Short mmCIF file of C-alpha atoms in Angstrom, two decimals:
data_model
loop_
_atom_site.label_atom_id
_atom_site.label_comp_id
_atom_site.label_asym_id
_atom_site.label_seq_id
_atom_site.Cartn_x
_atom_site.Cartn_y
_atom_site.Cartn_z
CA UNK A 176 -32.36 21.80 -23.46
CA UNK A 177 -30.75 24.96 -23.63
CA UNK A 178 -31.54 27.94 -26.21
CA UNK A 179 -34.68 26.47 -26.99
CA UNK A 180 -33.55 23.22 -28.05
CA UNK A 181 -31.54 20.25 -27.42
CA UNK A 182 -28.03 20.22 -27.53
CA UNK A 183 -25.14 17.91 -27.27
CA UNK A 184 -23.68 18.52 -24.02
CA UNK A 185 -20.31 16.09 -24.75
CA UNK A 186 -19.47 13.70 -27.42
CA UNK A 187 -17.29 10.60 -27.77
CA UNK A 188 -13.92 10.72 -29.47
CA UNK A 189 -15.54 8.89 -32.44
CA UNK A 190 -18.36 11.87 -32.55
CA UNK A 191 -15.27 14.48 -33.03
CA UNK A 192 -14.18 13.07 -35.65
CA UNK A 193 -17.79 13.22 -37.57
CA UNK A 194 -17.21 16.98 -36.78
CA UNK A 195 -19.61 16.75 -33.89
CA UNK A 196 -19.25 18.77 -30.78
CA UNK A 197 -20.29 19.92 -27.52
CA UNK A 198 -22.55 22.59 -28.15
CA UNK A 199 -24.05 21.92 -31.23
CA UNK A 200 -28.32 21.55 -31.28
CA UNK A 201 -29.31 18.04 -31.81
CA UNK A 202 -30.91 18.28 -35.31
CA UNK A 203 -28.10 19.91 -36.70
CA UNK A 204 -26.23 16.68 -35.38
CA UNK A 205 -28.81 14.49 -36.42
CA UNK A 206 -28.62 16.03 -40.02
CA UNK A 207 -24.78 15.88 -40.16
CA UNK A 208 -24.75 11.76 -38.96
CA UNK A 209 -27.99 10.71 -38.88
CA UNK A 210 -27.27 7.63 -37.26
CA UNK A 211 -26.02 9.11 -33.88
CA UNK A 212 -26.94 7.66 -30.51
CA UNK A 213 -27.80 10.43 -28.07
CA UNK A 214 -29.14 10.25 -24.26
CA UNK A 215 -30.19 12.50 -21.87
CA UNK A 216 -27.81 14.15 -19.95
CA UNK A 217 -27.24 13.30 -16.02
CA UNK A 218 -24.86 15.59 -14.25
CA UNK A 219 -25.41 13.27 -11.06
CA UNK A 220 -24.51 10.59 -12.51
CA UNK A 221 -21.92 11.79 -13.84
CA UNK A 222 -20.35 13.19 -10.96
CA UNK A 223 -20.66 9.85 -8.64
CA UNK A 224 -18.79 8.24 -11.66
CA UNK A 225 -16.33 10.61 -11.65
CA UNK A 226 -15.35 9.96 -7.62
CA UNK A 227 -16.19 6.09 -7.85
CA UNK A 228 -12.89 6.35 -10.12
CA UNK A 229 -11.23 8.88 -7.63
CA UNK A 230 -11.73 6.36 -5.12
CA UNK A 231 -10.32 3.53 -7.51
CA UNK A 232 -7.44 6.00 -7.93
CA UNK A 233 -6.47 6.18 -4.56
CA UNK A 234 -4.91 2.67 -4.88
CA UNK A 235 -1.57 4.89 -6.86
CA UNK A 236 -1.48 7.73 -4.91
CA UNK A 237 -3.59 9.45 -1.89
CA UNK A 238 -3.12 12.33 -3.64
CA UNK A 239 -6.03 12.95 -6.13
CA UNK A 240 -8.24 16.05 -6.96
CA UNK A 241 -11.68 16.00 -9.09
CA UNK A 242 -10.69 18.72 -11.94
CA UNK A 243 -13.96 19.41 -13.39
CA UNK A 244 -16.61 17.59 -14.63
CA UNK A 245 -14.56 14.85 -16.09
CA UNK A 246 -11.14 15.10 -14.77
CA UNK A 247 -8.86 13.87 -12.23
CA UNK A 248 -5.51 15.26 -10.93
CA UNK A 249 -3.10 12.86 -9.16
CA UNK A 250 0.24 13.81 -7.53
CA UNK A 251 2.66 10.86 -8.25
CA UNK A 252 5.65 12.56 -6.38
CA UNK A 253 7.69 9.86 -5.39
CA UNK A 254 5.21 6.87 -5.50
CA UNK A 255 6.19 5.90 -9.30
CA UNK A 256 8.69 3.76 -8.80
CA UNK A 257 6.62 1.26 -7.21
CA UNK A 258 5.15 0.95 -9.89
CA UNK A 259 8.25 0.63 -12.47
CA UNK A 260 8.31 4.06 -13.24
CA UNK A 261 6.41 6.96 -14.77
CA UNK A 262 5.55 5.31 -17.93
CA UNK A 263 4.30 1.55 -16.95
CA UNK A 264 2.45 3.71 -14.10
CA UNK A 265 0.79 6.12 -16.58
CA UNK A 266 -0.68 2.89 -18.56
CA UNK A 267 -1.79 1.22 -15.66
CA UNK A 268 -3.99 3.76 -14.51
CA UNK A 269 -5.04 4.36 -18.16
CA UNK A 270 -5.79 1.21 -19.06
CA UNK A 271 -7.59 0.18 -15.98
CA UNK A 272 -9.92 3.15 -16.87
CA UNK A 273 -10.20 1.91 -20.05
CA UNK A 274 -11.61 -1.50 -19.04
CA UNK A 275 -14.37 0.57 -17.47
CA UNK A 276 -15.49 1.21 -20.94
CA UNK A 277 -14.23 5.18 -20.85
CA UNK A 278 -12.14 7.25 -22.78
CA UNK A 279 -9.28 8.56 -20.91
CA UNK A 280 -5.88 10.77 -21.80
CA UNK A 281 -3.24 10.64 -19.39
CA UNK A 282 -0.37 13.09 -19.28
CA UNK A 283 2.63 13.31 -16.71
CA UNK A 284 4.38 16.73 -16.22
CA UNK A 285 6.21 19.02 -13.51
CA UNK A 286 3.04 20.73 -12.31
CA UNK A 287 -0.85 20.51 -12.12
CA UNK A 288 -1.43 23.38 -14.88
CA UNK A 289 1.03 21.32 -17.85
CA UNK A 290 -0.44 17.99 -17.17
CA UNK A 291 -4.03 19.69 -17.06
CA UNK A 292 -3.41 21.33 -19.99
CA UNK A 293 -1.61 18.79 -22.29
CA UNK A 294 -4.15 16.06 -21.25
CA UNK A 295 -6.83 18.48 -22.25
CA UNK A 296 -5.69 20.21 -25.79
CA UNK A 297 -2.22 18.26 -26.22
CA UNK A 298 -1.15 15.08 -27.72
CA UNK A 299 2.48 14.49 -24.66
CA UNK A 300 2.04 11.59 -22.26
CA UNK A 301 5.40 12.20 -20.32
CA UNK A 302 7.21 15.65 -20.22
CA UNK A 303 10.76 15.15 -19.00
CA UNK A 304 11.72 17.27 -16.46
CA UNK A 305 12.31 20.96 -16.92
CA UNK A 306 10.46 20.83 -20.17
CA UNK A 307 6.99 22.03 -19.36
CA UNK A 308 7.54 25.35 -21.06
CA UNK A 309 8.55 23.98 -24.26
CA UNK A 310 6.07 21.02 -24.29
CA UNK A 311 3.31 23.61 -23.65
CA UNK A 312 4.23 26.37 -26.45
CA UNK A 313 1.76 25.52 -29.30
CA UNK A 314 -0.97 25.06 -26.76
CA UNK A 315 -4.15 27.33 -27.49
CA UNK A 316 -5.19 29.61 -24.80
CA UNK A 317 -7.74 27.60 -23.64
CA UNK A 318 -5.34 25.68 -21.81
CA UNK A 319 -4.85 28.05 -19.27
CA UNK A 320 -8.23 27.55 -17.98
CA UNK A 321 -9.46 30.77 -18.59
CA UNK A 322 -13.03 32.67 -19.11
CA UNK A 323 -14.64 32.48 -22.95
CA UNK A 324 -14.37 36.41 -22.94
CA UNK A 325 -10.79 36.54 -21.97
CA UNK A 326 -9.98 34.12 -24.81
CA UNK A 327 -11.83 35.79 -27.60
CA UNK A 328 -10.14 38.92 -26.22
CA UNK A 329 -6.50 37.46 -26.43
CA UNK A 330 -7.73 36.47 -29.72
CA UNK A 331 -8.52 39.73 -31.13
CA UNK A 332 -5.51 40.70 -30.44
CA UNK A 333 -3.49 38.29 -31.91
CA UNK A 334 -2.61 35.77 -29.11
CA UNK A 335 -3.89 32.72 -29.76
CA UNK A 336 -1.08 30.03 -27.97
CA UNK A 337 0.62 29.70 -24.91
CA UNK A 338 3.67 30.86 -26.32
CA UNK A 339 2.98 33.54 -27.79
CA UNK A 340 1.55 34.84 -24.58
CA UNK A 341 4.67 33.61 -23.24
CA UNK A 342 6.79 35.80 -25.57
CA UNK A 343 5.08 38.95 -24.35
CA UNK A 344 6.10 40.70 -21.24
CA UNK A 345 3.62 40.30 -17.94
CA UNK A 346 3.15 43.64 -16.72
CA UNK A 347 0.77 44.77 -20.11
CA UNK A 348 -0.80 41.57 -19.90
CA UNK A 349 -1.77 41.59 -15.52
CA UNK A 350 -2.89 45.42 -16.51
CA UNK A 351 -5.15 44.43 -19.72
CA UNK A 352 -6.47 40.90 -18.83
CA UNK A 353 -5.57 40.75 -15.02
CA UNK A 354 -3.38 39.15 -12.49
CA UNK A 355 -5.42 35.87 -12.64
CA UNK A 356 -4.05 35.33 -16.54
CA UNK A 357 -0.18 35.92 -15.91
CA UNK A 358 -0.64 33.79 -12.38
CA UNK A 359 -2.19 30.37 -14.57
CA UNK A 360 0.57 31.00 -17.64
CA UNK A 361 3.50 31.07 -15.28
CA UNK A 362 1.87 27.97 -13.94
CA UNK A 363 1.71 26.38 -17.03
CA UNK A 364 4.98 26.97 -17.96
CA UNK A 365 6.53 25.47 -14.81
CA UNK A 366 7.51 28.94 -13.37
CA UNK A 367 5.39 28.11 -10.26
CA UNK A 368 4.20 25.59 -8.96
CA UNK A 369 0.88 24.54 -7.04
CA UNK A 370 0.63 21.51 -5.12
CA UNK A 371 -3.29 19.88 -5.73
CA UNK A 372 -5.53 19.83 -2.68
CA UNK A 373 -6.54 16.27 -2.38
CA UNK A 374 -10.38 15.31 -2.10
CA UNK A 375 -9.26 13.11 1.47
CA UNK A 376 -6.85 14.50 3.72
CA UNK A 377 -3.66 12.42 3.60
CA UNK A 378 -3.36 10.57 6.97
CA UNK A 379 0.32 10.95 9.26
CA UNK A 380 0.61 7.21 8.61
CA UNK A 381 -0.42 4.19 5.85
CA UNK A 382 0.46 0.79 4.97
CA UNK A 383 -0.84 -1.33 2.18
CA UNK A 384 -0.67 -4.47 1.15
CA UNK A 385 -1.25 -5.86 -2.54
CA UNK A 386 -2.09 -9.60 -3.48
CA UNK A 387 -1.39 -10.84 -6.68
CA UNK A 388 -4.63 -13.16 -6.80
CA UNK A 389 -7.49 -11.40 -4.66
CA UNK A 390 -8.70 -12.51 -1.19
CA UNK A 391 -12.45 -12.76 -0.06
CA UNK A 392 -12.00 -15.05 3.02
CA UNK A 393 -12.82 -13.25 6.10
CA UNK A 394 -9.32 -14.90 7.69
CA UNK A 395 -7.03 -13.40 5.28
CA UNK A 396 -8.42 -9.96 5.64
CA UNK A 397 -7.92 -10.74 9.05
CA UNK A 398 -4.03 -11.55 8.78
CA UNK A 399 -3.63 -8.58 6.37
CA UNK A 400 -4.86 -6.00 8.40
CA UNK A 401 -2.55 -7.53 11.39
CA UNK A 402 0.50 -7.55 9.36
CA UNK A 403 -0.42 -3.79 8.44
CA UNK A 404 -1.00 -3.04 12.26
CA UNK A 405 2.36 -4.14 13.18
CA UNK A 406 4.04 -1.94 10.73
CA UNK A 407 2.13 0.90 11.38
CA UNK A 408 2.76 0.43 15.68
CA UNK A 409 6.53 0.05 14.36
CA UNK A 410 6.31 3.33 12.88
CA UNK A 411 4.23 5.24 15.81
CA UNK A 412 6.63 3.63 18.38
CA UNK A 413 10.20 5.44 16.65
CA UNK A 414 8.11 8.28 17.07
CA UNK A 415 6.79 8.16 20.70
CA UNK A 416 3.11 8.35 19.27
CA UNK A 417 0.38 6.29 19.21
CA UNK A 418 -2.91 6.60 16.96
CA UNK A 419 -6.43 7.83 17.70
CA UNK A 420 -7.84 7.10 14.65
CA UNK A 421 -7.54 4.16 12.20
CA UNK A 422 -8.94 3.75 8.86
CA UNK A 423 -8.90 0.19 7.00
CA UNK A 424 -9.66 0.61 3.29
CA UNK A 425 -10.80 -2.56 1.07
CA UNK A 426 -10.08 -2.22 -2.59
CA UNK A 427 -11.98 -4.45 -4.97
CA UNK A 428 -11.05 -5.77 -8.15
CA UNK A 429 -14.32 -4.01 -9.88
CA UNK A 430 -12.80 -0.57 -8.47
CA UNK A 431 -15.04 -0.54 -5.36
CA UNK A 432 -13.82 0.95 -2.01
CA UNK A 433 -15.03 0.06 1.40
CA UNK A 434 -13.63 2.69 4.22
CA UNK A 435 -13.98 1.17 7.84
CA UNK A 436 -12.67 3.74 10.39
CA UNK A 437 -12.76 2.98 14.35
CA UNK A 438 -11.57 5.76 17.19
CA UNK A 439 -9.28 4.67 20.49
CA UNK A 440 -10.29 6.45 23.47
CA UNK A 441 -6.08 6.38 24.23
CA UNK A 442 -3.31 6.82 21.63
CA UNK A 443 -3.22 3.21 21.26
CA UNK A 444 -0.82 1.03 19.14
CA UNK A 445 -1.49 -2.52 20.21
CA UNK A 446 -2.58 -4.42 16.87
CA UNK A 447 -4.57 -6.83 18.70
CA UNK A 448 -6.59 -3.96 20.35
CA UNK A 449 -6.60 -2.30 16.80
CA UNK A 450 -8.22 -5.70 15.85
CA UNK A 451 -10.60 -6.42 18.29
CA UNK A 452 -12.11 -2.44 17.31
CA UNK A 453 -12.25 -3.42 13.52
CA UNK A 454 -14.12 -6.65 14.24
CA UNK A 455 -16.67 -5.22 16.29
CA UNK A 456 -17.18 -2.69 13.68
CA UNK A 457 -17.32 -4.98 10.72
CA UNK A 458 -20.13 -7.17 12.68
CA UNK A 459 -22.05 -4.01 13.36
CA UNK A 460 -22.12 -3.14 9.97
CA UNK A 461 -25.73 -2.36 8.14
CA UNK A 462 -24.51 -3.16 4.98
CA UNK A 463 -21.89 -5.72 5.21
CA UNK A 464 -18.61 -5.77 3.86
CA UNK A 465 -19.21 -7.59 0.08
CA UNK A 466 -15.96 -8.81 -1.92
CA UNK A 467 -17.62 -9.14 -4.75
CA UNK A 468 -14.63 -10.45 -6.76
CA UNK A 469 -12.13 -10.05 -4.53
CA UNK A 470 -10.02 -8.00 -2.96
CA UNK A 471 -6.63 -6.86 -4.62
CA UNK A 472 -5.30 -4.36 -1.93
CA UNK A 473 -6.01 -3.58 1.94
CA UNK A 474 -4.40 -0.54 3.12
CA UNK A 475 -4.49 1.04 7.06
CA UNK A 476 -3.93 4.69 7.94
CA UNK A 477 -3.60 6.35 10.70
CA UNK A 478 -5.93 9.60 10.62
CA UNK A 479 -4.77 11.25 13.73
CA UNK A 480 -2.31 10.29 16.45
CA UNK A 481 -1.16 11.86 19.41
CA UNK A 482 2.00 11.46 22.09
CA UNK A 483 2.09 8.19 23.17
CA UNK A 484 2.60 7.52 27.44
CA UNK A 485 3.51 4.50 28.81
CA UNK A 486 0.68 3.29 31.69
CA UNK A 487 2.73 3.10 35.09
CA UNK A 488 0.44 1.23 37.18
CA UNK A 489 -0.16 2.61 40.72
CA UNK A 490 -0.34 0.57 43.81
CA UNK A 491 -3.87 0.44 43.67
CA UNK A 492 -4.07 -0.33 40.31
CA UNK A 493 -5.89 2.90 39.01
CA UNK A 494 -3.84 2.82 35.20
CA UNK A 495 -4.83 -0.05 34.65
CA UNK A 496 -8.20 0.31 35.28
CA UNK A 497 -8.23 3.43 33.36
CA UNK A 498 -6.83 1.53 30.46
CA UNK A 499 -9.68 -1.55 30.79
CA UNK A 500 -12.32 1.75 30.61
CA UNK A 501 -10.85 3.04 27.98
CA UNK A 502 -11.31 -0.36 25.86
CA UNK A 503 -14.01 -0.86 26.69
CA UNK A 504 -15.86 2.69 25.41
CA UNK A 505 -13.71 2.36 22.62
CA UNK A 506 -15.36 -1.65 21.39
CA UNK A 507 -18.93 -0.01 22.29
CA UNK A 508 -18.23 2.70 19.90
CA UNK A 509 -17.10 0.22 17.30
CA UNK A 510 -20.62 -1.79 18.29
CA UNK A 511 -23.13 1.27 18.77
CA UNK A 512 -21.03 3.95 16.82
CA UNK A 513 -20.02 7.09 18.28
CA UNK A 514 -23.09 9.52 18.74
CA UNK A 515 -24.48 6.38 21.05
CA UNK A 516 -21.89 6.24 23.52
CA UNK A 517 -22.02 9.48 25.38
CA UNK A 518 -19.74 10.63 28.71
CA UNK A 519 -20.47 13.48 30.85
CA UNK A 520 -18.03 16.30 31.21
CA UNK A 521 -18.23 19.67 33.24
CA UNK A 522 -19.18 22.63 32.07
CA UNK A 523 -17.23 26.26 33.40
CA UNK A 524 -21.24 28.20 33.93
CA UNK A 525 -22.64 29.18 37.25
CA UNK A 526 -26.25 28.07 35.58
CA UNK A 527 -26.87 23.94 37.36
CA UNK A 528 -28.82 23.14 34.66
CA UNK A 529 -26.03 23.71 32.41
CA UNK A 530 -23.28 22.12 34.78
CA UNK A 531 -22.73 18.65 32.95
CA UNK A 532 -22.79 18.28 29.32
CA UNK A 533 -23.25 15.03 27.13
CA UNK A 534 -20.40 14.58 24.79
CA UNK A 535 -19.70 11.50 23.11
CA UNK A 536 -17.43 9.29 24.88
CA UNK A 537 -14.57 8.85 22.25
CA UNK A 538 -12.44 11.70 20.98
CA UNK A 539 -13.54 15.04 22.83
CA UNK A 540 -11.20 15.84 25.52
CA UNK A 541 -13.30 17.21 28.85
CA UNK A 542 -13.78 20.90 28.59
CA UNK A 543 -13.31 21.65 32.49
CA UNK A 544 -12.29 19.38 35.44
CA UNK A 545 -14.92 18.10 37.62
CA UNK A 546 -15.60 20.57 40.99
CA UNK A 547 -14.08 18.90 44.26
CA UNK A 548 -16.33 20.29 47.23
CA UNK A 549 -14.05 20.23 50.29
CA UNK A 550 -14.47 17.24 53.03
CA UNK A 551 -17.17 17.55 54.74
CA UNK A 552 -18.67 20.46 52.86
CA UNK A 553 -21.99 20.64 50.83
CA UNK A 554 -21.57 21.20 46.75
CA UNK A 555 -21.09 24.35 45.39
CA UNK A 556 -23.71 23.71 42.77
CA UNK A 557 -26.93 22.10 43.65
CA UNK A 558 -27.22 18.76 42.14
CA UNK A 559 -30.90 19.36 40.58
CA UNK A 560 -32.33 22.33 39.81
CA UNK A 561 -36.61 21.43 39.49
CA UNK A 562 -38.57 22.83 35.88
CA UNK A 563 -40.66 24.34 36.53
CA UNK A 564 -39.47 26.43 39.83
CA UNK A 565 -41.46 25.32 43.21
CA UNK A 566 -42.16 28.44 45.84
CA UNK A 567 -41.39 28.11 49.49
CA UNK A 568 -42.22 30.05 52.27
CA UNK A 569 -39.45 30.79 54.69
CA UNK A 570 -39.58 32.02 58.41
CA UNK A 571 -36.53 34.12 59.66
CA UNK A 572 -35.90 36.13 63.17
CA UNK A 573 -34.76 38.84 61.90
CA UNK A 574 -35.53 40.78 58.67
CA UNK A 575 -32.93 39.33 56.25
CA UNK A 576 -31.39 36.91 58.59
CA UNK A 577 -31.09 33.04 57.76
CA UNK A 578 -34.45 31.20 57.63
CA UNK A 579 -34.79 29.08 60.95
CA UNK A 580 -37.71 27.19 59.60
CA UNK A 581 -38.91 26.63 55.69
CA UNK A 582 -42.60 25.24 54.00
CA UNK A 583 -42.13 23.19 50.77
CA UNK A 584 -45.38 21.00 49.13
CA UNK A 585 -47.30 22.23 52.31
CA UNK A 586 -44.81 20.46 55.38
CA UNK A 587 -42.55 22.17 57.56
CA UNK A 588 -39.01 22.00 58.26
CA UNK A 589 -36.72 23.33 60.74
CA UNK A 590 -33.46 25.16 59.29
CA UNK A 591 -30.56 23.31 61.07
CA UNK A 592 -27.75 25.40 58.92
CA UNK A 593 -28.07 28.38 56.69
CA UNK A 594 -25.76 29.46 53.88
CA UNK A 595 -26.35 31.80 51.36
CA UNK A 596 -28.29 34.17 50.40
CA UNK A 597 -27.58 33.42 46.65
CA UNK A 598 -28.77 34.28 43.38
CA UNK A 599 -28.49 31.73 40.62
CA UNK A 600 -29.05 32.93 36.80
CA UNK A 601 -27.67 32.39 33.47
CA UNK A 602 -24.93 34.37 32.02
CA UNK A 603 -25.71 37.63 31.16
CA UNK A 604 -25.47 36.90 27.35
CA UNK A 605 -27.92 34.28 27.36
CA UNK A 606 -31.15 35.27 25.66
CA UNK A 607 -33.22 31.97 25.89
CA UNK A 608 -35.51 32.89 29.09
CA UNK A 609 -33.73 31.04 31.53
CA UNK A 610 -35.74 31.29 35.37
CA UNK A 611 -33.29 33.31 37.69
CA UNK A 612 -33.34 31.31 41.18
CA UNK A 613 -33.18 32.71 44.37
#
């Protein structure tokens, strides 16, 4: 309800052409075509539509951005010929959308800003290259993706398409409507271009692999994802890398995804290791991975990698037992998850109670190397520090000398070695009422 009735808030291609449009109050709809079907409006809805078919989308490219309520924007650079070319790519996507039951208009073009705007208010599916200006000329303002106010503006004064903004020079136009307008028409015209900024980050590393029937059987995922593994360790291995994180996607027929990601606590690129971690993490699962129909793709990524270095055992062994550690925190991760399997690392403060701090055991690097007391030395920290503080009474020859004898919880004890006086207390920019020790 808005204005103090209902009104349509979009309408179906078929709706247009009754003259219907977004906008317009429901009984002046109803009184135009009086058999129109109407629902309520669900912008939630609506929106987890829109990225269930962003995530379908990522099966062409990794490179898609939501653009608005009920767009998409997908950067094809260089990915179209494996799918024979722009225009048996362009219906593909479309008409997979369309057996979704939704209206869709597809347009391919040099930059983000043409293809937005020809999908939106044009009737060109492919723009050869270089032609973006021309293919864009008879396009209303509106196209540029501008403010209401700034288009009845250009209006009033006569400019009413992209070209014949175009045709005027840029400096009046920046001074009278703003940088913002020149900066989206040189855009649409293919005078600069934008790269998208894509809803996932794209990883350093991917492989897929398509199946012309689908697969369901818990084996053949199994031999897909350690075909993909070996391609992927060929790649990190030319580059003296090896990955940190992995991320298996599962791409159903129906346009479902299922994302599994596992974490090595080691660059690792051993695809048996890799499969061991995805195992453990697909039996750990809450809600377990469901075919449905099938899958028609599997594709692996590497998220993050890092220099890869070969373990050199030592005499006594102590790579290789790093190495067994290491898989072993990283398959408990893949069982427990990672906020479950927690390391200790120490902490640069003078404050004890502060000393160590619980970080999970997979992916954060240790924020300060452990203190080594000398041989035969006592620590420089004390090892527990008791809440709430406990008095004792000490007993010292001399004013301000070492204590030769001490009472704690009512016994006494003789002093064989003193060090110290010290003061323990939290940093100085610490306001949360920590006790300062003596």
């Amino acid at each position: 309800m808005r204005g103090g009735g209902l009104r349509l808030v979009s309408c179906c291609p078929e709706a247009r052409s009754l003259g219907l449009a977004p906008g317009m109050t429901l009984a002046d709809a109803r009184a135009r075509v009086p058999e129109i079907a109407v629902a309520d409006a669900d912008p939630a809805m609506d929106a987890l539509l829109l990225e269930r078919i962003a995530e379908d989308c990522d099966r062409w490219t990794m490179m898609v951005q939501a653009d608005g309520a009920d767009g998409l924007l997908l950067d094809i650079t260089g990915c179209t010929h494996l799918f024979g070319g722009e225009a048996a790519m362009r219906e593909a996507v479309a008409s997979r959308i369309r057996k979704a039951g939704l209206s869709v208009r597809a347009t391919i073009a040099g930059t983000p800003d043409a293809a937005r705007g020809l999908a939106r208010f044009g009737r060109a599916s492919i723009v050869p290259p270089g032609h973006d200006a021309e293919a864009v000329r008879d396009l209303p303002v509106a196209a540029l993706g501008i403010e209401a106010g700034t288009i009845r503006a250009l209006s009033a004064a006569g400019l009413r398409s992209v070209g014949d903004l175009a045709a005027r020079p840029q400096t009046p136009l920046a001074a009278r409507f703003g940088e913002g307008l020149t900066r989206r028409l040189r855009r649409i015209l293919g005078q600069e271009d934008v790269r998208i900024t894509p809803r996932r980050p794209a990883p350093a590393h991917a492989a897929e692999q398509r199946f012309a029937e689908p697969i369901g059987r818990a084996s053949d995922m199994e031999r897909a994802l350690e075909a993909l593994a070996g391609t992927l360790a060929a790649r990190l291995e030319g580059e003296g890398r090896g990955g940190r994180a992995y991320e298996a996607g599962f791409f159903r027929t129906d346009g479902v995804v299922r994302r599994i990601a596992v974490e090595t606590g080691m660059p690792s690129r051993d695809p048996a290791a890799l499969l061991r971690l995805f195992a453990e993490k697909l039996d750990a699962l809450a809600d377990p991975l469901d075919p449905g129909f099938g899958f028609d793709m599997i594709r692996l990524a590497v998220l993050r990698s890092e220099p890869f270095r070969d373990v050199q055992p030592d005499l006594d062994r102590r790579g290789v037992a790093d190495e067994t550690l290491s898989g072993l925190v990283d398959r408990l991760v893949a069982r427990f998850g990672r906020g479950r399997v927690q390391r200790f690392v120490a902490e640069d403060t003078h404050d004890p109670d502060r000393a160590a701090l619980s970080v999970p055991a997979a992916g954060v690097p240790a924020a300060e190397p452990w203190p080594v007391p000398e041989r035969g030395e006592p620590g420089a920290r004390p090892v527990q520090v008791f809440d709430p503080p406990q008095p004792i009474e000490t007993l010292a020859e001399v004013p301000d000398g070492p204590p030769v004898r001490f009472r704690w919880r009512r016994i006494m004890h003789e002093v064989a070695r003193a060090e110290g006086p010290e003061r323990i207390a939290p940093e100085w920019w610490r306001k949360d009422g920590a006790e300062t020790r003596d």
